[in-house]
Amino acid sequence: MSNDQALINYTLRLADNALILSQRMIELVAAAPELEEELANANFALDFIGQARLFYSYAGELEGKGRGEDDFAFMRDENEFCNLLLLEQPNGHFGDALVRQFLFEAFYGHLLDALTHCSDKGLAEIAARAIKEVKYHCRHSSQWLVRLGDGTELSHECVQVSLDDVWRYTGEMFVADEIDTAIQENIDGPDLGAIRALWKRDVEKTVAEATLRLPVDEWMASGGKQGQHSEHLGFMLAEMQYLQRSFPGETW
Amino acid sequence: MYTQGLDQGDKETQASAGTPEQLAAFQERIDAEEKIEAKDWMPEAYRRTLIRQISQHAHSEVIGMQPEGNWLTRAPSLKRKAILLAKVQDEGGHGLYLYSAAETLGISRDQMVADLLSGKAKYSSIFNYPTVNWADIGAIGWLVDGAAIMNQIPLCRCSYGPYARAMVRVCKEESFHQRQGYELLLTLCRGSAEQKAMAQDALNRWWWPSLMMFGPNDSESKHSAQSMAWKIKRFSNDELRQKFVDVTVQQAEFLGISVPDPDLKLDKKTGHYTFGEIDWQEFIDVIAGNGPCNKQRLEKRQKAHSDGEWVREAAQAYASKQAARAAA
Ligand SMILES: [Fe+2]
Ligand SMILES: [Fe+2]
């Protein structure tokens, strides 16, 4: 793979992560446990949609074939999406969605931080913008994890199960493939090993504060980054893309 | 309007408290266009009317998130998705803001929410209609936010200070929503034949329910006179409805879609449009709970509330543990 192609694919991964997570989050609109949380969820989802748009537009610019944000979002098939499997998992209950958010954003924050220092100006700029948003999200989801973990007996049990269930999807974040390696080498991009250490430190700290038990690393699912998805993504895309696919080429 | 259920009559507020001197002094302040603030003395009926009106308004904002939220996952472009999500978030913010304004009158948000969930409190009938095609999102912004603005601009001068101030901020956002909705429809109407058909279909279904948002005809409206005297209300239902029709018909013409009313015509003498009779039976049915989506909307709210109970309990338990730790 050429260096240019690696950068395009890497940018699309970042875009897909943001879009697919936001798509899951907007499924939750009008279903939050309280109105303040409703607004926070919408706010964070908006941040992710904004980030996805920036990453997609940048990928289109790099590619130079005239594809824009909506071409990437609405006209690619399942196996062309390269988001993490974690992010396409169904919402479940409040604790499930929260744990997914918490584990991803703890990783994403450090990833963006590393990208702000990379030598590709375009990515560094988007990362610098996104990191402010994501740092705020991280605080919010950490606080909720602590509330649920150290709340009632019931909430403690619920969120422990959420954590255990979703843990298998965290490994994929840190397994560097050809594209991750190219990005690290070519543009002084993120070192996933170093990010894993930072992530683990943060997650351990919050999980301990939440009086929860850190799950043991066992079998880890992978493939999302390479376009091999769970059964859930197809339905998400069918729903998300249907108007664009039914009436191709129209302006909305 | 968002508070059209008020016009359905309320026995509780017929009773008024206060001495004749107090009531006269209160009315004098109102007549002098002074703002009544939370700590000021006010007749019990004034307080109750406002609680009902503001809480119905708040409930409408919150329930109103559902029909539009229905299209979030299917919005046909990322830009439209972001605009819609920002709008839905704004509506939730309006709800929060209005609940706070109502709380200044001595009712808790918990109580208001309980009244909504039990079906005791009303919200605007408009949100009991389904959003079945993408153009409905444009129609809601254009017509529903548009109708809301007609009613809420005068509310910015409402005699009750906290409500009036809330309305100033809310109105700014509603007019933004209205323009975005119209722009969405304009894009469809300038697009393919199928897209234009979506816009026409949306107008066909949303036109009459939008007119119903202004509440019953003046001859049927039970609370108008007192609310007018208290300067909670500045214009009658029919006046506002007429204003809305006059503005909106011309906007429909510019879109190139037709208003589904064979009786609609411009009266050259008055400069106003005359329009056909509203199906008041449908209005009464929807207010009474028998609209296409009443059950669904309320159940969704009830489910969100009950699903969230363990979460709220956890937050509360954690907060008390923290307080205990801080005290120790
Ligand atoms: Fe609103
Ligand atoms: Fe609005």
Coordinates of C-alpha atoms in Angstrom, one line a residue, chain A residues 18 25 44 51 59 63 67 84 87 106-107 109 122 130 148 156 186 190-191 195 216:
Chain A
A18 CA -16.9 9.0 14.8
M25 CA -25.8 7.6 20.2
F44 CA -21.6 14.6 22.3
Q51 CA -15.5 15.2 13.6
A59 CA -10.0 11.9 3.1
E63 CA -7.9 11.1 -2.5
R67 CA -15.6 12.2 -3.3
L84 CA -13.9 -0.5 15.5
L87 CA -18.6 1.1 18.3
A106 CA -10.3 6.9 27.0
F107 CA -8.5 5.5 24.0
G109 CA -8.5 11.0 23.6
G122 CA -4.4 18.2 8.0
A130 CA -11.5 17.2 18.3
L148 CA -23.0 3.7 38.6
H156 CA -22.9 -1.7 40.6
N186 CA 5.5 8.0 7.8
P190 CA 0.4 7.3 17.3
D191 CA 2.4 4.5 18.9
I195 CA -1.4 4.6 24.0
V216 CA -9.2 -10.0 32.6

